[in-house]
Coordinates of C-alpha atoms in Angstrom, one line a residue:
F1 CA 72.1 74.4 0.1
R2 CA 69.1 75.2 2.3
M3 CA 66.8 73.8 -0.4
A4 CA 68.8 70.5 -0.5
K5 CA 68.5 70.3 3.3
T6 CA 64.8 70.9 3.1
I7 CA 64.3 68.2 0.5
R8 CA 66.3 65.7 2.6
L9 CA 64.2 66.6 5.7
L10 CA 61.0 66.1 3.7
R11 CA 62.2 62.7 2.5
F12 CA 63.1 61.7 6.0
L13 CA 59.6 62.8 7.3
R14 CA 57.9 60.9 4.5
L15 CA 60.0 57.8 5.5
L16 CA 58.8 58.2 9.1
R17 CA 55.2 58.4 8.0
L18 CA 55.6 55.2 5.9
L19 CA 57.1 53.4 8.9
K20 CA 54.3 54.6 11.1
A21 CA 51.7 53.5 8.6
R22 CA 53.4 50.1 8.4
G23 CA 53.2 49.7 12.2
R24 CA 49.5 50.5 12.1
I25 CA 48.9 48.0 9.3
N26 CA 50.7 45.3 11.3
D27 CA 48.6 46.2 14.4
L28 CA 45.4 45.8 12.3
V29 CA 46.6 42.5 10.8
E30 CA 47.3 41.1 14.3
Q31 CA 43.7 41.7 15.3
I32 CA 42.4 39.5 12.4
Q33 CA 41.4 36.0 13.7
S34 CA 40.5 34.3 10.4
E35 CA 43.3 32.1 8.9
A36 CA 41.8 32.6 5.4
S37 CA 41.8 36.4 5.8
L38 CA 45.4 36.4 6.9
I39 CA 46.5 34.3 3.9
L40 CA 44.6 36.7 1.6
I41 CA 46.2 39.7 3.2
G42 CA 49.6 38.1 2.7
I43 CA 48.9 37.7 -1.0
L44 CA 47.7 41.3 -1.2
K45 CA 50.9 42.5 0.5
M46 CA 53.0 40.6 -2.0
L47 CA 51.1 42.1 -4.9
I48 CA 51.5 45.6 -3.5
F49 CA 55.3 44.9 -3.1
I50 CA 55.6 43.8 -6.7
V51 CA 53.7 47.0 -7.9
L52 CA 56.0 49.2 -5.9
V53 CA 59.1 47.5 -7.2
N54 CA 57.8 47.9 -10.8
H55 CA 57.0 51.6 -10.1
L56 CA 60.6 52.2 -8.9
V57 CA 62.1 50.4 -11.9
A58 CA 59.8 52.3 -14.3
C59 CA 61.0 55.6 -12.8
V60 CA 64.7 54.7 -13.1
W61 CA 64.1 53.4 -16.7
Y62 CA 62.5 56.7 -17.7
A63 CA 65.3 58.7 -15.9
I64 CA 67.9 56.8 -17.9
G65 CA 66.1 57.4 -21.1
N66 CA 65.8 61.1 -20.3
F67 CA 69.3 61.6 -18.8
D68 CA 71.4 62.8 -21.7
Q69 CA 69.3 65.3 -23.8
N70 CA 72.0 65.6 -26.5
R71 CA 71.9 61.9 -27.5
Q72 CA 69.3 60.7 -30.0
D73 CA 69.8 57.0 -29.3
R74 CA 67.4 57.0 -26.4
W75 CA 64.3 54.9 -26.1
I76 CA 62.0 57.8 -25.3
V77 CA 63.2 59.5 -28.6
E78 CA 63.3 56.4 -30.7
F79 CA 59.7 55.4 -29.8
K80 CA 58.5 59.1 -29.7
V81 CA 57.5 58.8 -26.1
D82 CA 58.9 62.2 -25.1
V83 CA 56.2 64.0 -27.2
K84 CA 53.4 62.2 -25.4
N85 CA 51.6 63.3 -22.2
L86 CA 52.8 62.4 -18.7
L87 CA 50.3 59.5 -18.3
Y88 CA 51.4 57.9 -21.5
R89 CA 55.1 58.2 -20.6
Y90 CA 54.6 56.7 -17.2
S91 CA 52.3 53.9 -18.4
T92 CA 54.8 53.0 -21.1
A93 CA 57.7 52.9 -18.6
L94 CA 55.6 50.8 -16.2
H95 CA 54.6 48.5 -19.0
W96 CA 58.2 47.9 -19.9
S97 CA 59.1 47.3 -16.2
I98 CA 56.3 44.7 -15.8
T99 CA 57.5 42.8 -18.9
Q100 CA 61.0 42.4 -17.4
F101 CA 59.5 40.5 -14.5
T102 CA 57.1 38.4 -16.5
P103 CA 57.3 36.3 -19.7
A104 CA 55.8 39.1 -21.7
S105 CA 57.0 41.5 -24.5
M106 CA 56.4 45.0 -25.8
E107 CA 57.7 47.3 -28.6
V108 CA 60.0 49.3 -26.3
F109 CA 63.6 48.1 -26.0
P110 CA 67.0 49.7 -25.1
Q111 CA 68.8 51.9 -27.6
N112 CA 72.2 52.6 -26.0
E113 CA 74.8 50.9 -23.7
Y114 CA 73.4 52.4 -20.5
E115 CA 69.8 51.3 -21.2
R116 CA 71.1 47.8 -22.3
L117 CA 73.1 47.3 -19.1
F118 CA 70.2 48.4 -16.9
T119 CA 67.9 46.0 -18.8
V120 CA 70.3 43.1 -18.2
C121 CA 70.5 43.9 -14.5
I122 CA 66.7 44.1 -14.2
I123 CA 66.2 40.8 -16.1
L124 CA 68.6 39.0 -13.7
S125 CA 66.9 40.5 -10.7
G126 CA 63.4 39.8 -12.2
M127 CA 64.2 36.1 -12.5
L128 CA 64.8 35.9 -8.7
I129 CA 61.9 38.1 -7.7
F130 CA 59.3 36.6 -10.1
S131 CA 60.2 33.0 -9.2
S132 CA 60.0 33.9 -5.4
F133 CA 56.7 35.6 -6.0
V134 CA 55.2 32.7 -7.9
S135 CA 56.4 30.3 -5.2
A136 CA 54.9 32.4 -2.4
I137 CA 51.6 32.7 -4.2
T138 CA 51.5 28.9 -4.8
N139 CA 52.2 28.2 -1.1
A140 CA 49.5 30.7 0.0
M141 CA 46.9 29.1 -2.3
N142 CA 47.9 25.6 -1.0
Q143 CA 47.4 26.8 2.5
L144 CA 43.9 28.2 1.6
R145 CA 43.1 24.8 0.0
N146 CA 44.3 22.8 3.0
L147 CA 42.2 24.8 5.5
N148 CA 39.0 22.9 4.5
S149 CA 40.5 19.9 2.7
W150 CA 38.8 17.3 5.0
R151 CA 35.4 19.0 4.7
N152 CA 35.7 19.4 0.9
E153 CA 36.6 15.8 0.6
Q154 CA 33.6 14.7 2.7
E155 CA 31.2 16.9 0.8
S156 CA 32.5 15.5 -2.5
L157 CA 31.9 12.0 -1.3
L158 CA 28.4 12.9 -0.1
R159 CA 27.5 14.5 -3.5
R160 CA 28.8 11.4 -5.2
Y161 CA 26.8 9.0 -2.9
L162 CA 23.6 11.0 -3.4
R163 CA 24.0 11.1 -7.1
E164 CA 24.8 7.4 -7.5
N165 CA 21.7 6.6 -5.5
V166 CA 19.4 9.0 -7.4
V167 CA 18.3 11.0 -4.4
T168 CA 15.8 13.7 -5.2
P169 CA 17.0 17.4 -5.3
S170 CA 14.7 18.4 -2.4
L171 CA 16.1 15.8 -0.1
T172 CA 19.6 16.5 -1.2
A173 CA 19.2 20.2 -0.2
R174 CA 17.7 19.3 3.2
I175 CA 20.6 16.9 3.9
H176 CA 23.2 19.5 2.9
N177 CA 21.6 22.2 5.1
C178 CA 21.3 19.8 8.1
L179 CA 24.9 18.7 7.8
N180 CA 26.2 22.3 7.4
K181 CA 24.4 23.3 10.6
A182 CA 25.6 20.2 12.4
M183 CA 29.2 20.9 11.4
Q184 CA 29.0 24.5 12.6
Q185 CA 27.7 23.4 16.0
S186 CA 30.1 20.5 16.4
R187 CA 33.2 22.5 15.7
R188 CA 35.6 21.8 18.6
R189 CA 37.1 24.7 20.5
V190 CA 40.9 25.0 20.8
H191 CA 42.2 24.5 24.4
E192 CA 45.1 26.3 26.0
D193 CA 47.1 23.1 26.6
E194 CA 47.1 22.3 22.9
I195 CA 49.0 25.5 22.0
N196 CA 52.6 24.8 23.1
I197 CA 53.8 28.2 22.0
L198 CA 51.9 29.9 24.8
Q199 CA 54.4 28.4 27.2
L200 CA 56.9 31.0 25.9
L201 CA 54.8 33.9 27.2
P202 CA 55.9 35.6 30.5
L203 CA 53.6 35.2 33.5
S204 CA 52.3 38.7 33.3
L205 CA 50.9 38.1 29.8
K206 CA 49.6 34.7 30.8
F207 CA 47.7 36.2 33.7
E208 CA 46.3 39.0 31.5
L209 CA 45.2 36.4 28.8
S210 CA 43.5 34.2 31.4
N211 CA 41.8 37.2 32.9
E212 CA 40.4 38.4 29.6
I213 CA 39.2 34.9 28.7
Y214 CA 37.6 33.8 32.0
A215 CA 36.8 37.0 33.8
P216 CA 33.5 37.7 31.9
A217 CA 32.1 34.4 33.1
L218 CA 33.7 33.9 36.6
G219 CA 33.4 37.6 37.4
K220 CA 29.6 37.3 37.8
H221 CA 30.1 35.2 41.0
P222 CA 30.1 37.3 44.2
F223 CA 33.3 35.8 45.4
F224 CA 35.3 36.9 42.4
T225 CA 33.6 40.2 42.3
F226 CA 34.6 40.8 45.9
C227 CA 38.2 39.7 45.1
H228 CA 38.4 42.0 42.2
S229 CA 37.1 45.0 44.1
C230 CA 39.6 44.5 47.0
L231 CA 42.7 43.3 45.1
P232 CA 42.3 44.0 41.4
S233 CA 45.9 43.3 40.5
E234 CA 46.1 40.0 42.5
S235 CA 42.7 38.8 41.4
R236 CA 43.9 38.2 37.9
K237 CA 46.1 35.4 39.1
I238 CA 43.1 33.4 40.3
Y239 CA 41.9 32.8 36.7

């Protein structure tokens, strides 16, 4: 009884560690400013989720095949997996799990009614999960493509124009370098009044945001320095 309570406590502590790690990962993601990086991280999270789901399915699939030791109509006996090492057994179960979520096949298939019923349930679930995963990956790739769609279109037209007019490679390279520098310098900053969602913030967070943005520049003036030294909490409202 004590051993069972200890195992349950260890599982609960492990779950707490996973929740804490998830919170730290979310904090790190929120600090990322690049849209492309956020989209790539979203794709990576989906891939990790699929891998974890397949890992759990593989463990259950192996447990079902190893449940009744007296039966010979089990997949681990039929395909002589039980005499192999641990890595081969796990990789075989994981391979079977992945094939249920993708249009792939392998030599392992169910041998009794329990394995067959579990396979049917996994195939039905896999159709939903795999279709949702493909849809999410497609949307993420479209978002990546749309980030620089206007720039890519303009560069394509420029290359076509230079090619049709037989412009020399040296001049083409100089034009591309000059335009890249000009586009970097002319990139317009985003202003606060363009972000409507900021109106949902409470006043305290608005004051803190304005203070962090404008204080480094305005704080150099003696008037604002004096205000901040006398009334640090109220001076944030000036910005």
